Amino acid sequence: MRFSALKILTEGLTGNKGWTPHWRDPEPKAEYDAIVIGGGGHGLSTAYYLAKNHGLRNVAVLEKGYIGGGNVGRNTTIVRANYFLPGNSEFYSHSLKLWEGLEEDLNYNVMHSQRGLINLFHSDGQRDAFARRGNAMINQGDDAILLDRDGVREILPYLDFDNARFPIYGGLYHPRGGTARHDAVAWGYARGADQRGVDLIQNCEVTGIDIENGQVRGVQTTRGAIRAKKVGLVVAGRSSQVAALAGMRLPIESHVLQAFVTEGLKPVIDHVISFGMGHFYISQSDKGGLVFGGDIDFYASYAQRGNLPMAEHVMEAGMALMPMIGKARVLRSWGGIMDMSPDGSPVIDATHIDGLFLNCGWCYGGFKAVPASGWCMAHLMATGTPHEHAAGFRLDRFETGRGLMDEEGTGAQHNLH
Ligand SMILES: Cc1cc2nc3c(=O)[nH]c(=O)nc-3n(C[C@H](O)[C@H](O)[C@H](O)COP(=O)(O)OP(=O)(O)OC[C@H]3O[C@@H](n4cnc5c(N)ncnc54)[C@H](O)[C@@H]3O)c2cc1C
């Protein structure tokens, strides 16, 4: 089933009886050429590109819950390519280019909206750092504009410029940044993978990884044993637990990140804004809700809900930046489990076990990475060699110290990235 204007029109005129489910609900087979553990954004895009780019169609995605139930359906939907360090910048640049063609590629409306992202700065030092970042982005081929205070005021007149506790000095504007509808991205990739023959097996938790003589042989699941010579571990916040099934101890800590949404309001915030003096960022959804969030809860946890101290911190930062937000009523809040790496950058790499591949460490920024992560992970699983855009995402950098990508400059402390 392809979506088109004609299809929508004819379905509308004939009682909408011709729509079919987006993907099949198959029973797991006894054996696949490749298994992807985790039906989040990264797992689904990996399966999609395995089939599309490498012709591997005898593939299964094993998801312990339902498609879109993890972080891919819990994030605040920001898509951007404003990374500074080599290794990260070309990867996220590649990802943004894939985003720009994604709806056409998937024949699915993921509501990708390039409404522009503005990172505010509040001191001369911050201005210098953002100027350097902007130059790095431009050198990478992406877009960046350094705005002064008046430039920001013109675009975002509702911020507190006159009585602010942290005066706004300006902002780094990234016009191609924006948002996309998070669960539609999961559904679009799921549908695309299914159409190419990939089996999406929901309610199927991987409980063991079978390894013989240093080679992966398959997995044990709540729906029986499944054999495969290639297994990709793509489970985000659960990475340490699932890797432990293969006897691996990962340098990953899991922390909760919360998000908040208000009641629907008339359009007021056209861009994505991030505050430079506190942990706060905000955009407005197409339904009108103000969608905002801040930093991770500082303790390690697998509970998919956060705590009040961070909620208070986020609200305070929002009030400091735009006091008008105090009039809006918060409708919902939720949390997701972040796979925090020691340097804040991800891992897409083979492991010491033959046929077992690892994709993790996305911290709180993995949504924007979904297309490029799947693209590069599929390349790694299909060819056995790292993709050039993910060549720096090696696991052994945490052992050797070589090639660390500490984008935030905060040192090897998971909860500060
Ligand atoms: C509140 C919040 C805000 C965020 N905001 C942004 C943002 O604005 N921009 C951005 O770029 N990123 C953001 N992120 C981060 C982003 O959502 C994640 O980095 C990314 O979604 C993680 O990859 P994923 O989609 O594959 O994860 P998930 O969707 O969590 O997928 C992993 C899947 O693995 C499954 N799984 C786990 N264990 C097993 C098992 N044993 N067997 C089978 N399946 C298993 C899980 O059920 C899950 O569905 C945010 C995250 C949160 C929580």
mmCIF file of C-alpha atoms in Angstrom, residues 3-304:
data_model
loop_
_atom_site.group_PDB
_atom_site.id
_atom_site.type_symbol
_atom_site.label_atom_id
_atom_site.label_comp_id
_atom_site.label_asym_id
_atom_site.label_seq_id
_atom_site.Cartn_x
_atom_site.Cartn_y
_atom_site.Cartn_z
ATOM 1 C CA PHE A 3 0.239 6.660 0.270
ATOM 2 C CA SER A 4 -0.639 9.289 -2.322
ATOM 3 C CA ALA A 5 -3.059 12.168 -2.721
ATOM 4 C CA LEU A 6 -5.135 10.010 -5.083
ATOM 5 C CA LYS A 7 -5.267 7.152 -2.558
ATOM 6 C CA ILE A 8 -6.441 9.490 0.210
ATOM 7 C CA LEU A 9 -9.092 10.942 -2.076
ATOM 8 C CA THR A 10 -10.427 7.593 -3.245
ATOM 9 C CA GLU A 11 -10.395 6.159 0.290
ATOM 10 C CA GLY A 12 -12.248 9.216 1.528
ATOM 11 C CA LEU A 13 -14.908 8.727 -1.134
ATOM 12 C CA THR A 14 -15.277 4.980 -0.543
ATOM 13 C CA GLY A 15 -15.588 4.809 3.240
ATOM 14 C CA ASN A 16 -11.897 4.307 4.118
ATOM 15 C CA LYS A 17 -12.259 0.542 3.753
ATOM 16 C CA GLY A 18 -9.105 -0.044 1.717
ATOM 17 C CA TRP A 19 -6.443 0.810 4.311
ATOM 18 C CA THR A 20 -4.394 -2.173 5.409
ATOM 19 C CA PRO A 21 -2.195 -2.635 8.524
ATOM 20 C CA HIS A 22 1.181 -0.933 8.189
ATOM 21 C CA TRP A 23 3.108 -4.129 8.897
ATOM 22 C CA ARG A 24 2.505 -7.865 9.299
ATOM 23 C CA ASP A 25 2.470 -9.671 12.646
ATOM 24 C CA PRO A 26 4.546 -12.772 11.787
ATOM 25 C CA GLU A 27 5.520 -15.709 13.959
ATOM 26 C CA PRO A 28 9.280 -15.848 14.520
ATOM 27 C CA LYS A 29 11.124 -18.204 12.172
ATOM 28 C CA ALA A 30 13.678 -20.701 13.520
ATOM 29 C CA GLU A 31 16.536 -18.924 11.737
ATOM 30 C CA TYR A 32 17.382 -15.580 10.146
ATOM 31 C CA ASP A 33 20.437 -14.219 8.359
ATOM 32 C CA ALA A 34 20.483 -11.335 10.827
ATOM 33 C CA ILE A 35 18.654 -10.391 14.012
ATOM 34 C CA VAL A 36 18.301 -6.862 15.349
ATOM 35 C CA ILE A 37 17.458 -6.749 19.064
ATOM 36 C CA GLY A 38 15.324 -3.681 19.838
ATOM 37 C CA GLY A 39 12.442 -2.192 17.869
ATOM 38 C CA GLY A 40 13.229 1.438 18.606
ATOM 39 C CA GLY A 41 14.244 4.030 16.030
ATOM 40 C CA HIS A 42 17.787 2.719 15.658
ATOM 41 C CA GLY A 43 16.806 -0.961 15.452
ATOM 42 C CA LEU A 44 14.099 -0.319 12.875
ATOM 43 C CA SER A 45 16.270 1.922 10.716
ATOM 44 C CA THR A 46 19.060 -0.678 10.888
ATOM 45 C CA ALA A 47 16.675 -3.356 9.614
ATOM 46 C CA TYR A 48 15.316 -1.011 6.935
ATOM 47 C CA TYR A 49 18.770 -0.179 5.538
ATOM 48 C CA LEU A 50 19.946 -3.802 5.832
ATOM 49 C CA ALA A 51 17.141 -4.658 3.434
ATOM 50 C CA LYS A 52 17.218 -1.548 1.276
ATOM 51 C CA ASN A 53 20.942 -0.845 0.952
ATOM 52 C CA HIS A 54 22.389 -4.341 1.317
ATOM 53 C CA GLY A 55 19.638 -6.636 0.024
ATOM 54 C CA LEU A 56 19.450 -8.584 3.308
ATOM 55 C CA ARG A 57 15.783 -9.473 3.673
ATOM 56 C CA ASN A 58 15.818 -12.551 5.896
ATOM 57 C CA VAL A 59 16.047 -10.280 8.930
ATOM 58 C CA ALA A 60 14.065 -10.053 12.190
ATOM 59 C CA VAL A 61 13.646 -7.175 14.621
ATOM 60 C CA LEU A 62 12.919 -8.543 18.102
ATOM 61 C CA GLU A 63 11.117 -6.076 20.364
ATOM 62 C CA LYS A 64 10.228 -6.923 23.941
ATOM 63 C CA GLY A 65 7.296 -4.498 24.019
ATOM 64 C CA TYR A 66 5.645 -2.728 21.108
ATOM 65 C CA ILE A 67 7.061 -0.669 18.235
ATOM 66 C CA GLY A 68 7.494 2.919 19.398
ATOM 67 C CA GLY A 69 7.127 2.148 23.126
ATOM 68 C CA GLY A 70 10.729 3.054 23.983
ATOM 69 C CA ASN A 71 12.621 6.304 23.711
ATOM 70 C CA VAL A 72 11.805 6.704 20.049
ATOM 71 C CA GLY A 73 8.246 7.529 21.105
ATOM 72 C CA ARG A 74 9.236 9.461 24.245
ATOM 73 C CA ASN A 75 11.660 12.109 23.064
ATOM 74 C CA THR A 76 11.141 15.806 22.463
ATOM 75 C CA THR A 77 11.634 15.324 18.710
ATOM 76 C CA ILE A 78 14.512 17.726 18.041
ATOM 77 C CA VAL A 79 16.498 17.103 14.874
ATOM 78 C CA ARG A 80 19.721 19.056 14.310
ATOM 79 C CA ALA A 81 23.262 18.858 12.918
ATOM 80 C CA ASN A 82 25.121 21.298 15.143
ATOM 81 C CA TYR A 83 27.928 19.153 16.476
ATOM 82 C CA PHE A 84 31.436 20.533 16.835
ATOM 83 C CA LEU A 85 33.908 17.662 16.972
ATOM 84 C CA PRO A 86 35.222 15.695 14.001
ATOM 85 C CA GLY A 87 33.690 12.236 14.220
ATOM 86 C CA ASN A 88 30.384 13.590 15.427
ATOM 87 C CA SER A 89 29.887 16.478 12.997
ATOM 88 C CA GLU A 90 30.077 14.484 9.743
ATOM 89 C CA PHE A 91 27.844 11.769 11.189
ATOM 90 C CA TYR A 92 25.054 14.179 12.224
ATOM 91 C CA SER A 93 25.452 16.097 8.983
ATOM 92 C CA HIS A 94 24.851 12.840 7.089
ATOM 93 C CA SER A 95 21.848 12.155 9.322
ATOM 94 C CA LEU A 96 20.262 15.536 8.602
ATOM 95 C CA LYS A 97 20.626 14.955 4.863
ATOM 96 C CA LEU A 98 18.844 11.611 5.268
ATOM 97 C CA TRP A 99 16.092 13.351 7.280
ATOM 98 C CA GLU A 100 15.594 15.795 4.444
ATOM 99 C CA GLY A 101 14.720 12.979 2.029
ATOM 100 C CA LEU A 102 13.132 10.625 4.546
ATOM 101 C CA GLU A 103 9.437 11.178 3.868
ATOM 102 C CA GLU A 104 9.888 10.574 0.171
ATOM 103 C CA ASP A 105 12.110 7.575 0.794
ATOM 104 C CA LEU A 106 9.687 5.957 3.260
ATOM 105 C CA ASN A 107 6.518 7.207 1.522
ATOM 106 C CA TYR A 108 5.440 8.202 5.026
ATOM 107 C CA ASN A 109 4.649 11.537 6.640
ATOM 108 C CA VAL A 110 7.033 11.849 9.591
ATOM 109 C CA MET A 111 6.143 15.549 9.921
ATOM 110 C CA HIS A 112 9.753 16.652 9.576
ATOM 111 C CA SER A 113 9.611 20.401 10.164
ATOM 112 C CA GLN A 114 12.768 22.472 9.611
ATOM 113 C CA ARG A 115 11.576 25.357 11.731
ATOM 114 C CA GLY A 116 15.064 26.379 12.876
ATOM 115 C CA LEU A 117 16.892 25.889 16.153
ATOM 116 C CA ILE A 118 18.341 28.715 18.242
ATOM 117 C CA ASN A 119 20.882 28.065 21.007
ATOM 118 C CA LEU A 120 21.032 31.142 23.222
ATOM 119 C CA PHE A 121 24.206 32.464 24.804
ATOM 120 C CA HIS A 122 24.499 34.671 27.854
ATOM 121 C CA SER A 123 28.172 35.646 28.205
ATOM 122 C CA ASP A 124 31.139 36.644 26.049
ATOM 123 C CA GLY A 125 32.751 33.268 26.678
ATOM 124 C CA GLN A 126 29.655 31.443 25.488
ATOM 125 C CA ARG A 127 29.502 33.654 22.412
ATOM 126 C CA ASP A 128 33.077 32.652 21.512
ATOM 127 C CA ALA A 129 32.271 28.976 21.968
ATOM 128 C CA PHE A 130 29.166 29.237 19.788
ATOM 129 C CA ALA A 131 31.056 31.197 17.123
ATOM 130 C CA ARG A 132 33.572 28.336 16.943
ATOM 131 C CA ARG A 133 30.779 25.785 16.789
ATOM 132 C CA GLY A 134 29.041 27.752 14.032
ATOM 133 C CA ASN A 135 32.270 27.882 12.018
ATOM 134 C CA ALA A 136 32.720 24.123 12.433
ATOM 135 C CA MET A 137 29.145 23.570 11.240
ATOM 136 C CA ILE A 138 29.688 25.762 8.172
ATOM 137 C CA ASN A 139 32.979 23.995 7.397
ATOM 138 C CA GLN A 140 31.074 20.724 7.587
ATOM 139 C CA GLY A 141 28.630 22.046 4.963
ATOM 140 C CA ASP A 142 25.776 22.752 7.354
ATOM 141 C CA ASP A 143 24.148 26.083 8.147
ATOM 142 C CA ALA A 144 24.785 28.380 11.106
ATOM 143 C CA ILE A 145 24.140 32.076 11.709
ATOM 144 C CA LEU A 146 25.462 33.961 14.725
ATOM 145 C CA LEU A 147 22.732 36.316 15.950
ATOM 146 C CA ASP A 148 23.335 39.263 18.251
ATOM 147 C CA ARG A 149 20.835 40.285 20.915
ATOM 148 C CA ASP A 150 18.713 42.345 18.513
ATOM 149 C CA GLY A 151 18.746 39.508 16.004
ATOM 150 C CA VAL A 152 17.357 37.142 18.635
ATOM 151 C CA ARG A 153 14.793 39.705 19.795
ATOM 152 C CA GLU A 154 13.496 40.036 16.254
ATOM 153 C CA ILE A 155 12.839 36.291 15.955
ATOM 154 C CA LEU A 156 11.908 35.500 19.576
ATOM 155 C CA PRO A 157 10.307 38.696 20.944
ATOM 156 C CA TYR A 158 8.588 36.899 23.833
ATOM 157 C CA LEU A 159 11.791 36.010 25.692
ATOM 158 C CA ASP A 160 12.685 38.051 28.760
ATOM 159 C CA PHE A 161 15.211 40.583 27.442
ATOM 160 C CA ASP A 162 14.676 43.367 29.939
ATOM 161 C CA ASN A 163 14.621 41.872 33.428
ATOM 162 C CA ALA A 164 16.316 38.564 32.801
ATOM 163 C CA ARG A 165 18.416 36.960 35.506
ATOM 164 C CA PHE A 166 20.742 35.785 32.699
ATOM 165 C CA PRO A 167 20.733 38.498 30.001
ATOM 166 C CA ILE A 168 20.544 37.183 26.446
ATOM 167 C CA TYR A 169 23.663 38.170 24.462
ATOM 168 C CA GLY A 170 22.625 36.415 21.248
ATOM 169 C CA GLY A 171 22.120 32.981 19.750
ATOM 170 C CA LEU A 172 23.463 30.474 17.275
ATOM 171 C CA TYR A 173 20.751 29.960 14.667
ATOM 172 C CA HIS A 174 20.646 26.650 12.774
ATOM 173 C CA PRO A 175 17.861 27.126 10.199
ATOM 174 C CA ARG A 176 17.826 23.503 8.983
ATOM 175 C CA GLY A 177 17.300 22.215 12.533
ATOM 176 C CA GLY A 178 13.768 21.456 13.705
ATOM 177 C CA THR A 179 11.509 18.634 14.778
ATOM 178 C CA ALA A 180 9.827 15.467 13.475
ATOM 179 C CA ARG A 181 6.976 13.440 14.853
ATOM 180 C CA HIS A 182 8.779 10.796 16.884
ATOM 181 C CA ASP A 183 6.466 7.786 16.722
ATOM 182 C CA ALA A 184 5.740 8.366 13.031
ATOM 183 C CA VAL A 185 9.460 7.889 12.435
ATOM 184 C CA ALA A 186 9.266 4.482 14.124
ATOM 185 C CA TRP A 187 6.132 3.567 12.177
ATOM 186 C CA GLY A 188 7.590 4.754 8.867
ATOM 187 C CA TYR A 189 10.774 2.711 9.269
ATOM 188 C CA ALA A 190 8.778 -0.290 10.544
ATOM 189 C CA ARG A 191 6.502 -0.169 7.509
ATOM 190 C CA GLY A 192 9.429 0.264 5.126
ATOM 191 C CA ALA A 193 11.335 -2.652 6.657
ATOM 192 C CA ASP A 194 8.254 -4.886 6.639
ATOM 193 C CA GLN A 195 7.606 -4.091 2.976
ATOM 194 C CA ARG A 196 11.127 -5.323 2.205
ATOM 195 C CA GLY A 197 10.522 -8.644 3.968
ATOM 196 C CA VAL A 198 11.841 -7.909 7.472
ATOM 197 C CA ASP A 199 9.885 -9.700 10.236
ATOM 198 C CA LEU A 200 8.946 -7.347 13.087
ATOM 199 C CA ILE A 201 8.363 -9.549 16.130
ATOM 200 C CA GLN A 202 6.747 -7.632 18.986
ATOM 201 C CA ASN A 203 6.314 -8.897 22.568
ATOM 202 C CA CYS A 204 9.481 -10.904 22.126
ATOM 203 C CA GLU A 205 12.104 -10.251 24.798
ATOM 204 C CA VAL A 206 15.625 -11.489 24.259
ATOM 205 C CA THR A 207 16.621 -13.369 27.411
ATOM 206 C CA GLY A 208 19.884 -14.946 26.306
ATOM 207 C CA ILE A 209 22.556 -14.734 23.607
ATOM 208 C CA ASP A 210 23.953 -18.015 22.297
ATOM 209 C CA ILE A 211 27.704 -17.986 21.721
ATOM 210 C CA GLU A 212 29.873 -20.930 20.662
ATOM 211 C CA ASN A 213 33.644 -20.735 20.231
ATOM 212 C CA GLY A 214 33.560 -16.943 20.193
ATOM 213 C CA GLN A 215 30.897 -16.793 17.454
ATOM 214 C CA VAL A 216 27.295 -15.728 17.981
ATOM 215 C CA ARG A 217 24.802 -18.468 17.044
ATOM 216 C CA GLY A 218 21.467 -16.891 17.906
ATOM 217 C CA VAL A 219 19.313 -15.717 20.783
ATOM 218 C CA GLN A 220 16.951 -17.102 23.407
ATOM 219 C CA THR A 221 13.652 -15.237 23.636
ATOM 220 C CA THR A 222 10.327 -15.365 25.435
ATOM 221 C CA ARG A 223 9.021 -16.816 22.145
ATOM 222 C CA GLY A 224 11.668 -19.507 21.800
ATOM 223 C CA ALA A 225 15.198 -19.839 20.456
ATOM 224 C CA ILE A 226 16.072 -18.151 17.152
ATOM 225 C CA ARG A 227 19.295 -18.844 15.248
ATOM 226 C CA ALA A 228 21.350 -16.208 13.407
ATOM 227 C CA LYS A 229 25.026 -15.685 12.607
ATOM 228 C CA LYS A 230 24.697 -11.920 12.888
ATOM 229 C CA VAL A 231 23.067 -10.179 15.833
ATOM 230 C CA GLY A 232 22.834 -6.416 16.368
ATOM 231 C CA LEU A 233 22.298 -5.183 19.896
ATOM 232 C CA VAL A 234 20.307 -1.929 19.541
ATOM 233 C CA VAL A 235 18.447 -1.478 22.823
ATOM 234 C CA ALA A 236 19.345 2.080 23.948
ATOM 235 C CA GLY A 237 18.718 2.413 27.723
ATOM 236 C CA ARG A 238 18.846 -1.361 28.219
ATOM 237 C CA SER A 239 22.234 -1.768 26.510
ATOM 238 C CA SER A 240 24.173 -2.752 29.658
ATOM 239 C CA GLN A 241 21.598 -5.373 30.618
ATOM 240 C CA VAL A 242 21.376 -6.979 27.186
ATOM 241 C CA ALA A 243 25.158 -6.870 26.638
ATOM 242 C CA ALA A 244 25.523 -8.657 29.988
ATOM 243 C CA LEU A 245 23.671 -11.589 28.389
ATOM 244 C CA ALA A 246 26.750 -11.938 26.171
ATOM 245 C CA GLY A 247 29.081 -11.585 29.153
ATOM 246 C CA MET A 248 30.030 -7.998 28.286
ATOM 247 C CA ARG A 249 30.332 -5.109 30.738
ATOM 248 C CA LEU A 250 29.664 -1.826 28.906
ATOM 249 C CA PRO A 251 30.896 1.629 29.969
ATOM 250 C CA ILE A 252 27.280 2.833 29.876
ATOM 251 C CA GLU A 253 25.168 4.268 32.699
ATOM 252 C CA SER A 254 21.394 4.465 32.337
ATOM 253 C CA HIS A 255 19.699 7.653 33.536
ATOM 254 C CA VAL A 256 16.159 8.969 33.206
ATOM 255 C CA LEU A 257 15.372 11.993 31.040
ATOM 256 C CA GLN A 258 12.017 13.659 31.555
ATOM 257 C CA ALA A 259 9.840 15.673 29.173
ATOM 258 C CA PHE A 260 6.780 17.840 29.695
ATOM 259 C CA VAL A 261 3.907 19.053 27.538
ATOM 260 C CA THR A 262 1.347 21.761 28.259
ATOM 261 C CA GLU A 263 -2.265 22.104 27.227
ATOM 262 C CA GLY A 264 -2.758 23.143 23.593
ATOM 263 C CA LEU A 265 -2.167 26.849 22.973
ATOM 264 C CA LYS A 266 -2.412 29.085 19.937
ATOM 265 C CA PRO A 267 0.813 29.163 17.896
ATOM 266 C CA VAL A 268 3.399 31.173 19.825
ATOM 267 C CA ILE A 269 6.783 29.414 19.491
ATOM 268 C CA ASP A 270 7.808 28.961 15.874
ATOM 269 C CA HIS A 271 11.305 27.586 16.482
ATOM 270 C CA VAL A 272 13.173 25.236 18.758
ATOM 271 C CA ILE A 273 14.915 27.241 21.490
ATOM 272 C CA SER A 274 17.511 26.152 23.959
ATOM 273 C CA PHE A 275 18.503 28.202 26.992
ATOM 274 C CA GLY A 276 22.234 28.629 27.498
ATOM 275 C CA MET A 277 22.276 29.180 31.268
ATOM 276 C CA GLY A 278 20.151 26.324 32.506
ATOM 277 C CA HIS A 279 18.839 23.026 31.339
ATOM 278 C CA PHE A 280 15.815 23.971 29.308
ATOM 279 C CA TYR A 281 14.720 23.666 25.695
ATOM 280 C CA ILE A 282 11.308 24.144 24.115
ATOM 281 C CA SER A 283 9.269 23.898 20.934
ATOM 282 C CA GLN A 284 5.555 23.876 20.164
ATOM 283 C CA SER A 285 3.866 20.820 18.718
ATOM 284 C CA ASP A 286 1.471 21.004 15.778
ATOM 285 C CA LYS A 287 -1.368 20.308 18.264
ATOM 286 C CA GLY A 288 -0.350 23.422 20.201
ATOM 287 C CA GLY A 289 1.279 21.880 23.276
ATOM 288 C CA LEU A 290 4.517 23.452 24.460
ATOM 289 C CA VAL A 291 6.973 20.545 24.530
ATOM 290 C CA PHE A 292 9.939 21.092 26.824
ATOM 291 C CA GLY A 293 12.601 19.364 28.836
ATOM 292 C CA GLY A 294 15.954 19.791 30.504
ATOM 293 C CA ASP A 295 18.660 17.661 31.990
ATOM 294 C CA ILE A 296 18.715 13.997 33.018
ATOM 295 C CA ASP A 297 17.915 12.963 36.568
ATOM 296 C CA PHE A 298 21.377 12.672 38.071
ATOM 297 C CA TYR A 299 21.121 9.174 39.552
ATOM 298 C CA ALA A 300 21.374 5.968 37.509
ATOM 299 C CA SER A 301 18.022 4.201 37.107
ATOM 300 C CA TYR A 302 15.968 1.867 34.930
ATOM 301 C CA ALA A 303 12.669 3.341 36.139
ATOM 302 C CA GLN A 304 10.927 4.868 33.139
#
